[in-house]
Amino acid sequence: MKLKKFLSIPVFSAIFLMGFVYYITVFIFIEDWVGLQTSAGSLHSIIFSSIASLCLLSFLVGVLTDPGRVPSSYIPDVEDTSFASDQDPKKNVLRSKNCDKCAVYKPPRTHHCRVCKRCILRMDHHCLWINNCVGYWNYKAFFNLILYATIGSIHATLACGAMMLVLSVTLGTLLGWHVYLITHNMTTIEYYEGIRAAWLAKKSGLSHRHPFDLSVYKNIALVLGPNTLKWFCPTSTSHLKDGVSFPTLRDSP
């Protein structure tokens, strides 16, 4: 059952931290600062409560949403020889796209998670705090989570002072990292793979570019959706397709 994912110390810790920050911000610091009964206090509490609610919603979606399973019927296109390197390109493609641990074919950008013990579509990383992999179907919720958590921490810092500064800086750094990944249409795993690929290409006198990096707007739209009004809604994922194929630079006109 999906609810078993909540039976985790990091998940309990994350929920406790959100509740603790909410309580001290609203009922202690805002109350002592301007008073909850004042117009300024009410405004601050409403804003912070809204941010906290969106943060909690994003967290729940990230925990409960399956990051993406490889369809049992999936078979790679053997005509795609981009991974071929020997005299039998079709055989090489099948070999390079096969997961030895799962004994299944892996779509592009799919990686095996040692914790979940299965392959995850467009895997970014396994996150202990949501007791789940961050993959194709829940990456948007994860991004919204750190976005709202960062905004909430900054707002709490204004009310609580230096006590929340460390949390704000930490979350802000994480948010900045994933903004970079989204605008370049890559995952954390692909970023580190790209470092090695760029090094190997440079040794050969070639240049390397991430094949899924189309343009900033297209990259963002592929993750958050084409409708900017829905970018900040973690449950709006109608733009996601099957997670086994992705547009590349070669597909762009």
PDB file of C-alpha atoms in Angstrom:
ATOM      1  CA  MET A   1       0.000   0.000   0.000  1.00  0.00           C
ATOM      2  CA  LYS A   2       1.130   3.537  -0.756  1.00  0.00           C
ATOM      3  CA  LEU A   3       0.431   4.593   2.840  1.00  0.00           C
ATOM      4  CA  LYS A   4       3.318   2.383   3.965  1.00  0.00           C
ATOM      5  CA  LYS A   5       5.649   4.998   2.504  1.00  0.00           C
ATOM      6  CA  PHE A   6       4.791   7.196   5.484  1.00  0.00           C
ATOM      7  CA  LEU A   7       6.240   4.544   7.833  1.00  0.00           C
ATOM      8  CA  SER A   8       9.681   6.094   7.568  1.00  0.00           C
ATOM      9  CA  ILE A   9      11.702   8.129  10.074  1.00  0.00           C
ATOM     10  CA  PRO A  10      12.804  10.713   7.431  1.00  0.00           C
ATOM     11  CA  VAL A  11       9.185  11.158   6.287  1.00  0.00           C
ATOM     12  CA  PHE A  12       7.996  11.584   9.878  1.00  0.00           C
ATOM     13  CA  SER A  13      10.868  14.008  10.446  1.00  0.00           C
ATOM     14  CA  ALA A  14       9.916  16.081   7.405  1.00  0.00           C
ATOM     15  CA  ILE A  15       6.273  16.271   8.488  1.00  0.00           C
ATOM     16  CA  PHE A  16       7.317  17.145  12.038  1.00  0.00           C
ATOM     17  CA  LEU A  17       9.659  19.870  10.770  1.00  0.00           C
ATOM     18  CA  MET A  18       6.905  21.404   8.630  1.00  0.00           C
ATOM     19  CA  GLY A  19       4.495  21.344  11.570  1.00  0.00           C
ATOM     20  CA  PHE A  20       7.101  22.750  13.960  1.00  0.00           C
ATOM     21  CA  VAL A  21       8.072  25.604  11.628  1.00  0.00           C
ATOM     22  CA  TYR A  22       4.411  26.407  11.010  1.00  0.00           C
ATOM     23  CA  TYR A  23       3.582  26.469  14.720  1.00  0.00           C
ATOM     24  CA  ILE A  24       6.470  28.652  15.858  1.00  0.00           C
ATOM     25  CA  THR A  25       6.101  31.022  12.894  1.00  0.00           C
ATOM     26  CA  VAL A  26       2.359  31.622  13.228  1.00  0.00           C
ATOM     27  CA  PHE A  27       1.561  31.097  16.903  1.00  0.00           C
ATOM     28  CA  ILE A  28       4.770  32.349  18.486  1.00  0.00           C
ATOM     29  CA  PHE A  29       6.697  34.767  16.307  1.00  0.00           C
ATOM     30  CA  ILE A  30       3.881  36.408  14.324  1.00  0.00           C
ATOM     31  CA  GLU A  31       1.777  36.527  17.478  1.00  0.00           C
ATOM     32  CA  ASP A  32       4.579  38.197  19.455  1.00  0.00           C
ATOM     33  CA  TRP A  33       5.644  40.380  16.512  1.00  0.00           C
ATOM     34  CA  VAL A  34       2.381  42.014  15.409  1.00  0.00           C
ATOM     35  CA  GLY A  35      -0.367  39.877  16.961  1.00  0.00           C
ATOM     36  CA  LEU A  36      -2.645  37.489  15.094  1.00  0.00           C
ATOM     37  CA  GLN A  37      -5.677  39.676  15.729  1.00  0.00           C
ATOM     38  CA  THR A  38      -4.204  42.635  13.851  1.00  0.00           C
ATOM     39  CA  SER A  39      -4.614  43.124  10.104  1.00  0.00           C
ATOM     40  CA  ALA A  40      -0.856  42.710   9.558  1.00  0.00           C
ATOM     41  CA  GLY A  41      -0.778  39.562  11.682  1.00  0.00           C
ATOM     42  CA  SER A  42      -3.776  38.081   9.885  1.00  0.00           C
ATOM     43  CA  LEU A  43      -2.249  38.844   6.497  1.00  0.00           C
ATOM     44  CA  HIS A  44       1.071  37.225   7.414  1.00  0.00           C
ATOM     45  CA  SER A  45      -0.619  34.153   8.863  1.00  0.00           C
ATOM     46  CA  ILE A  46      -2.863  33.718   5.794  1.00  0.00           C
ATOM     47  CA  ILE A  47       0.075  34.032   3.401  1.00  0.00           C
ATOM     48  CA  PHE A  48       2.235  31.646   5.388  1.00  0.00           C
ATOM     49  CA  SER A  49      -0.630  29.164   5.860  1.00  0.00           C
ATOM     50  CA  SER A  50      -1.245  29.148   2.098  1.00  0.00           C
ATOM     51  CA  ILE A  51       2.419  28.506   1.365  1.00  0.00           C
ATOM     52  CA  ALA A  52       2.555  25.787   4.033  1.00  0.00           C
ATOM     53  CA  SER A  53      -0.546  24.091   2.595  1.00  0.00           C
ATOM     54  CA  LEU A  54       0.930  24.043  -0.913  1.00  0.00           C
ATOM     55  CA  CYS A  55       4.189  22.705   0.517  1.00  0.00           C
ATOM     56  CA  LEU A  56       2.371  19.906   2.336  1.00  0.00           C
ATOM     57  CA  LEU A  57       0.304  19.070  -0.775  1.00  0.00           C
ATOM     58  CA  SER A  58       3.463  18.850  -2.888  1.00  0.00           C
ATOM     59  CA  PHE A  59       5.076  16.663  -0.238  1.00  0.00           C
ATOM     60  CA  LEU A  60       2.121  14.254  -0.168  1.00  0.00           C
ATOM     61  CA  VAL A  61       2.027  14.028  -3.962  1.00  0.00           C
ATOM     62  CA  GLY A  62       5.772  13.357  -4.029  1.00  0.00           C
ATOM     63  CA  VAL A  63       5.432  10.562  -1.469  1.00  0.00           C
ATOM     64  CA  LEU A  64       2.332   8.881  -2.890  1.00  0.00           C
ATOM     65  CA  THR A  65       2.975   9.175  -6.642  1.00  0.00           C
ATOM     66  CA  ASP A  66       4.776   6.323  -8.339  1.00  0.00           C
ATOM     67  CA  PRO A  67       7.798   7.924 -10.051  1.00  0.00           C
ATOM     68  CA  GLY A  68       7.379   5.784 -13.153  1.00  0.00           C
ATOM     69  CA  ARG A  69       7.487   2.089 -13.988  1.00  0.00           C
ATOM     70  CA  VAL A  70       8.808   0.680 -17.238  1.00  0.00           C
ATOM     71  CA  PRO A  71       5.837  -0.736 -19.204  1.00  0.00           C
ATOM     72  CA  SER A  72       6.023  -4.513 -19.430  1.00  0.00           C
ATOM     73  CA  SER A  73       5.447  -4.283 -23.182  1.00  0.00           C
ATOM     74  CA  TYR A  74       8.316  -1.860 -23.793  1.00  0.00           C
ATOM     75  CA  ILE A  75      10.880  -2.836 -26.425  1.00  0.00           C
ATOM     76  CA  PRO A  76      13.567  -0.372 -27.576  1.00  0.00           C
ATOM     77  CA  ASP A  77      13.767   0.781 -31.156  1.00  0.00           C
ATOM     78  CA  VAL A  78      16.638  -1.267 -32.584  1.00  0.00           C
ATOM     79  CA  GLU A  79      16.934   1.178 -35.472  1.00  0.00           C
ATOM     80  CA  ASP A  80      18.238   3.793 -33.047  1.00  0.00           C
ATOM     81  CA  THR A  81      21.982   3.228 -33.318  1.00  0.00           C
ATOM     82  CA  SER A  82      23.011   6.169 -31.166  1.00  0.00           C
ATOM     83  CA  PHE A  83      24.424   3.724 -28.607  1.00  0.00           C
ATOM     84  CA  ALA A  84      25.985   1.366 -31.121  1.00  0.00           C
ATOM     85  CA  SER A  85      29.722   0.913 -31.226  1.00  0.00           C
ATOM     86  CA  ASP A  86      30.466  -2.438 -32.866  1.00  0.00           C
ATOM     87  CA  GLN A  87      29.718  -4.242 -36.093  1.00  0.00           C
ATOM     88  CA  ASP A  88      26.305  -5.396 -34.942  1.00  0.00           C
ATOM     89  CA  PRO A  89      24.541  -2.125 -34.006  1.00  0.00           C
ATOM     90  CA  LYS A  90      21.116  -3.625 -33.392  1.00  0.00           C
ATOM     91  CA  LYS A  91      22.478  -6.215 -30.980  1.00  0.00           C
ATOM     92  CA  ASN A  92      24.551  -3.526 -29.268  1.00  0.00           C
ATOM     93  CA  VAL A  93      21.551  -1.243 -28.818  1.00  0.00           C
ATOM     94  CA  LEU A  94      19.553  -4.002 -27.161  1.00  0.00           C
ATOM     95  CA  ARG A  95      22.458  -4.885 -24.885  1.00  0.00           C
ATOM     96  CA  SER A  96      23.110  -1.273 -23.855  1.00  0.00           C
ATOM     97  CA  LYS A  97      19.459  -0.676 -23.029  1.00  0.00           C
ATOM     98  CA  ASN A  98      18.965  -3.800 -20.942  1.00  0.00           C
ATOM     99  CA  CYS A  99      18.956  -3.684 -17.129  1.00  0.00           C
ATOM    100  CA  ASP A 100      20.949  -6.607 -15.750  1.00  0.00           C
ATOM    101  CA  LYS A 101      19.252  -6.330 -12.352  1.00  0.00           C
ATOM    102  CA  CYS A 102      15.622  -6.114 -13.528  1.00  0.00           C
ATOM    103  CA  ALA A 103      16.108  -8.159 -16.698  1.00  0.00           C
ATOM    104  CA  VAL A 104      14.027  -5.618 -18.626  1.00  0.00           C
ATOM    105  CA  TYR A 105      14.770  -3.122 -21.378  1.00  0.00           C
ATOM    106  CA  LYS A 106      15.363   0.435 -20.213  1.00  0.00           C
ATOM    107  CA  PRO A 107      13.799   3.397 -22.057  1.00  0.00           C
ATOM    108  CA  PRO A 108      15.967   6.507 -22.519  1.00  0.00           C
ATOM    109  CA  ARG A 109      16.833   8.352 -19.275  1.00  0.00           C
ATOM    110  CA  THR A 110      15.749   5.357 -17.172  1.00  0.00           C
ATOM    111  CA  HIS A 111      17.991   4.144 -14.339  1.00  0.00           C
ATOM    112  CA  HIS A 112      17.875   1.340 -11.823  1.00  0.00           C
ATOM    113  CA  CYS A 113      17.298   2.369  -8.201  1.00  0.00           C
ATOM    114  CA  ARG A 114      19.080   0.169  -5.668  1.00  0.00           C
ATOM    115  CA  VAL A 115      16.663   1.241  -2.918  1.00  0.00           C
ATOM    116  CA  CYS A 116      13.423   0.672  -4.836  1.00  0.00           C
ATOM    117  CA  LYS A 117      15.016  -2.348  -6.547  1.00  0.00           C
ATOM    118  CA  ARG A 118      13.546  -1.512  -9.938  1.00  0.00           C
ATOM    119  CA  CYS A 119      14.068   0.780 -12.907  1.00  0.00           C
ATOM    120  CA  ILE A 120      12.624   4.304 -12.671  1.00  0.00           C
ATOM    121  CA  LEU A 121      11.552   6.401 -15.668  1.00  0.00           C
ATOM    122  CA  ARG A 122      13.599   9.625 -15.971  1.00  0.00           C
ATOM    123  CA  MET A 123      15.119   8.980 -12.572  1.00  0.00           C
ATOM    124  CA  ASP A 124      16.676  11.993 -10.842  1.00  0.00           C
ATOM    125  CA  HIS A 125      17.586  10.492  -7.477  1.00  0.00           C
ATOM    126  CA  HIS A 126      16.152   8.534  -4.570  1.00  0.00           C
ATOM    127  CA  CYS A 127      14.976  10.940  -1.870  1.00  0.00           C
ATOM    128  CA  LEU A 128      14.920   9.662   1.711  1.00  0.00           C
ATOM    129  CA  TRP A 129      12.746  12.578   2.830  1.00  0.00           C
ATOM    130  CA  ILE A 130       9.819  11.442   0.687  1.00  0.00           C
ATOM    131  CA  ASN A 131      10.768   7.736   0.918  1.00  0.00           C
ATOM    132  CA  ASN A 132      10.459   7.562  -2.838  1.00  0.00           C
ATOM    133  CA  CYS A 133      12.408   7.967  -6.024  1.00  0.00           C
ATOM    134  CA  VAL A 134      12.133  11.304  -7.806  1.00  0.00           C
ATOM    135  CA  GLY A 135      11.247  10.359 -11.362  1.00  0.00           C
ATOM    136  CA  TYR A 136       9.062  11.109 -14.349  1.00  0.00           C
ATOM    137  CA  TRP A 137       5.680  11.296 -12.636  1.00  0.00           C
ATOM    138  CA  ASN A 138       6.592  13.030  -9.377  1.00  0.00           C
ATOM    139  CA  TYR A 139       9.505  15.300 -10.327  1.00  0.00           C
ATOM    140  CA  LYS A 140       7.150  18.286 -10.734  1.00  0.00           C
ATOM    141  CA  ALA A 141       5.733  17.695  -7.246  1.00  0.00           C
ATOM    142  CA  PHE A 142       9.276  17.456  -5.858  1.00  0.00           C
ATOM    143  CA  PHE A 143      10.254  20.725  -7.543  1.00  0.00           C
ATOM    144  CA  ASN A 144       7.099  22.425  -6.227  1.00  0.00           C
ATOM    145  CA  LEU A 145       7.922  21.057  -2.771  1.00  0.00           C
ATOM    146  CA  ILE A 146      11.354  22.671  -2.602  1.00  0.00           C
ATOM    147  CA  LEU A 147       9.978  25.845  -4.220  1.00  0.00           C
ATOM    148  CA  TYR A 148       7.253  26.318  -1.601  1.00  0.00           C
ATOM    149  CA  ALA A 149       9.549  25.167   1.202  1.00  0.00           C
ATOM    150  CA  THR A 150      12.099  27.801   0.167  1.00  0.00           C
ATOM    151  CA  ILE A 151       9.496  30.560  -0.075  1.00  0.00           C
ATOM    152  CA  GLY A 152       8.010  29.523   3.263  1.00  0.00           C
ATOM    153  CA  SER A 153      11.431  29.452   4.931  1.00  0.00           C
ATOM    154  CA  ILE A 154      12.273  32.923   3.627  1.00  0.00           C
ATOM    155  CA  HIS A 155       8.932  34.230   4.869  1.00  0.00           C
ATOM    156  CA  ALA A 156       9.533  32.548   8.231  1.00  0.00           C
ATOM    157  CA  THR A 157      13.022  34.102   8.363  1.00  0.00           C
ATOM    158  CA  LEU A 158      11.405  37.561   8.094  1.00  0.00           C
ATOM    159  CA  ALA A 159       9.297  36.698  11.106  1.00  0.00           C
ATOM    160  CA  CYS A 160      11.682  34.512  13.109  1.00  0.00           C
ATOM    161  CA  GLY A 161      14.996  36.108  12.214  1.00  0.00           C
ATOM    162  CA  ALA A 162      18.276  34.190  12.099  1.00  0.00           C
ATOM    163  CA  MET A 163      16.700  30.993  13.430  1.00  0.00           C
ATOM    164  CA  MET A 164      15.382  30.117   9.943  1.00  0.00           C
ATOM    165  CA  LEU A 165      18.280  31.548   7.948  1.00  0.00           C
ATOM    166  CA  VAL A 166      20.202  28.258   7.650  1.00  0.00           C
ATOM    167  CA  LEU A 167      17.111  26.393   6.450  1.00  0.00           C
ATOM    168  CA  SER A 168      16.360  29.134   3.921  1.00  0.00           C
ATOM    169  CA  VAL A 169      19.900  29.048   2.516  1.00  0.00           C
ATOM    170  CA  THR A 170      19.894  25.238   2.333  1.00  0.00           C
ATOM    171  CA  LEU A 171      16.529  25.026   0.592  1.00  0.00           C
ATOM    172  CA  GLY A 172      17.370  27.975  -1.651  1.00  0.00           C
ATOM    173  CA  THR A 173      20.538  26.230  -2.814  1.00  0.00           C
ATOM    174  CA  LEU A 174      18.593  23.037  -3.546  1.00  0.00           C
ATOM    175  CA  LEU A 175      15.954  25.047  -5.415  1.00  0.00           C
ATOM    176  CA  GLY A 176      18.607  26.812  -7.491  1.00  0.00           C
ATOM    177  CA  TRP A 177      20.163  23.459  -8.399  1.00  0.00           C
ATOM    178  CA  HIS A 178      16.872  22.051  -9.667  1.00  0.00           C
ATOM    179  CA  VAL A 179      16.045  25.255 -11.544  1.00  0.00           C
ATOM    180  CA  TYR A 180      19.356  24.724 -13.342  1.00  0.00           C
ATOM    181  CA  LEU A 181      18.470  21.079 -14.066  1.00  0.00           C
ATOM    182  CA  ILE A 182      15.007  21.946 -15.368  1.00  0.00           C
ATOM    183  CA  THR A 183      16.231  24.750 -17.651  1.00  0.00           C
ATOM    184  CA  HIS A 184      18.779  22.319 -19.130  1.00  0.00           C
ATOM    185  CA  ASN A 185      16.297  19.397 -19.195  1.00  0.00           C
ATOM    186  CA  MET A 186      18.528  17.007 -17.321  1.00  0.00           C
ATOM    187  CA  THR A 187      18.405  14.931 -14.178  1.00  0.00           C
ATOM    188  CA  THR A 188      20.976  14.838 -11.402  1.00  0.00           C
ATOM    189  CA  ILE A 189      22.242  11.504 -12.734  1.00  0.00           C
ATOM    190  CA  GLU A 190      22.506  12.895 -16.272  1.00  0.00           C
ATOM    191  CA  TYR A 191      24.421  15.925 -15.019  1.00  0.00           C
ATOM    192  CA  TYR A 192      27.194  13.772 -13.569  1.00  0.00           C
ATOM    193  CA  GLU A 193      27.140  11.470 -16.595  1.00  0.00           C
ATOM    194  CA  GLY A 194      27.506  14.586 -18.766  1.00  0.00           C
ATOM    195  CA  ILE A 195      30.671  15.647 -16.931  1.00  0.00           C
ATOM    196  CA  ARG A 196      32.362  12.402 -17.924  1.00  0.00           C
ATOM    197  CA  ALA A 197      30.939  12.536 -21.456  1.00  0.00           C
ATOM    198  CA  ALA A 198      32.245  16.093 -21.900  1.00  0.00           C
ATOM    199  CA  TRP A 199      35.683  15.027 -20.645  1.00  0.00           C
ATOM    200  CA  LEU A 200      35.837  12.094 -23.061  1.00  0.00           C
ATOM    201  CA  ALA A 201      34.623  14.280 -25.946  1.00  0.00           C
ATOM    202  CA  LYS A 202      37.251  16.918 -25.182  1.00  0.00           C
ATOM    203  CA  LYS A 203      39.999  14.262 -25.235  1.00  0.00           C
ATOM    204  CA  SER A 204      38.833  13.301 -28.721  1.00  0.00           C
ATOM    205  CA  GLY A 205      38.689  16.914 -29.867  1.00  0.00           C
ATOM    206  CA  LEU A 206      34.905  16.912 -29.971  1.00  0.00           C
ATOM    207  CA  SER A 207      32.221  18.868 -28.165  1.00  0.00           C
ATOM    208  CA  HIS A 208      29.434  17.452 -26.027  1.00  0.00           C
ATOM    209  CA  ARG A 209      25.899  18.728 -25.489  1.00  0.00           C
ATOM    210  CA  HIS A 210      23.110  17.113 -23.530  1.00  0.00           C
ATOM    211  CA  PRO A 211      20.873  15.556 -26.235  1.00  0.00           C
ATOM    212  CA  PHE A 212      17.620  16.459 -24.451  1.00  0.00           C
ATOM    213  CA  ASP A 213      18.502  20.152 -23.967  1.00  0.00           C
ATOM    214  CA  LEU A 214      16.160  21.872 -26.446  1.00  0.00           C
ATOM    215  CA  SER A 215      15.671  25.466 -25.236  1.00  0.00           C
ATOM    216  CA  VAL A 216      14.944  27.030 -21.860  1.00  0.00           C
ATOM    217  CA  TYR A 217      11.194  27.399 -22.401  1.00  0.00           C
ATOM    218  CA  LYS A 218      10.765  23.986 -24.054  1.00  0.00           C
ATOM    219  CA  ASN A 219      12.779  22.369 -21.272  1.00  0.00           C
ATOM    220  CA  ILE A 220      10.616  23.978 -18.585  1.00  0.00           C
ATOM    221  CA  ALA A 221       7.389  23.123 -20.428  1.00  0.00           C
ATOM    222  CA  LEU A 222       8.377  19.451 -20.671  1.00  0.00           C
ATOM    223  CA  VAL A 223       8.636  19.251 -16.867  1.00  0.00           C
ATOM    224  CA  LEU A 224       6.117  21.785 -15.537  1.00  0.00           C
ATOM    225  CA  GLY A 225       3.718  21.887 -18.493  1.00  0.00           C
ATOM    226  CA  PRO A 226       2.944  24.318 -21.335  1.00  0.00           C
ATOM    227  CA  ASN A 227       0.416  26.314 -19.269  1.00  0.00           C
ATOM    228  CA  THR A 228       2.362  28.704 -17.011  1.00  0.00           C
ATOM    229  CA  LEU A 229      -0.675  29.072 -14.733  1.00  0.00           C
ATOM    230  CA  LYS A 230      -0.357  25.369 -13.858  1.00  0.00           C
ATOM    231  CA  TRP A 231       3.394  25.351 -13.231  1.00  0.00           C
ATOM    232  CA  PHE A 232       2.884  25.745  -9.497  1.00  0.00           C
ATOM    233  CA  CYS A 233       0.201  23.065  -9.094  1.00  0.00           C
ATOM    234  CA  PRO A 234       1.860  19.755  -8.139  1.00  0.00           C
ATOM    235  CA  THR A 235      -1.150  17.680  -9.251  1.00  0.00           C
ATOM    236  CA  SER A 236      -1.296  19.170 -12.763  1.00  0.00           C
ATOM    237  CA  THR A 237       0.508  16.503 -14.798  1.00  0.00           C
ATOM    238  CA  SER A 238      -1.762  16.085 -17.839  1.00  0.00           C
ATOM    239  CA  HIS A 239       1.143  17.168 -20.075  1.00  0.00           C
ATOM    240  CA  LEU A 240       3.139  14.061 -19.149  1.00  0.00           C
ATOM    241  CA  LYS A 241       2.955  11.182 -21.612  1.00  0.00           C
ATOM    242  CA  ASP A 242       4.384   7.689 -21.240  1.00  0.00           C
ATOM    243  CA  GLY A 243       7.849   8.537 -19.967  1.00  0.00           C
ATOM    244  CA  VAL A 244       9.617   6.159 -22.363  1.00  0.00           C
ATOM    245  CA  SER A 245      10.397   8.618 -25.171  1.00  0.00           C
ATOM    246  CA  PHE A 246      11.641  12.212 -25.128  1.00  0.00           C
ATOM    247  CA  PRO A 247      12.278  14.815 -27.853  1.00  0.00           C
ATOM    248  CA  THR A 248      15.938  15.382 -28.626  1.00  0.00           C
ATOM    249  CA  LEU A 249      18.027  17.940 -30.493  1.00  0.00           C
ATOM    250  CA  ARG A 250      17.861  15.751 -33.577  1.00  0.00           C
ATOM    251  CA  ASP A 251      14.056  15.975 -33.540  1.00  0.00           C
ATOM    252  CA  SER A 252      14.047  19.793 -33.424  1.00  0.00           C
ATOM    253  CA  PRO A 253      13.548  21.581 -36.766  1.00  0.00           C
TER     254      PRO A 253
END
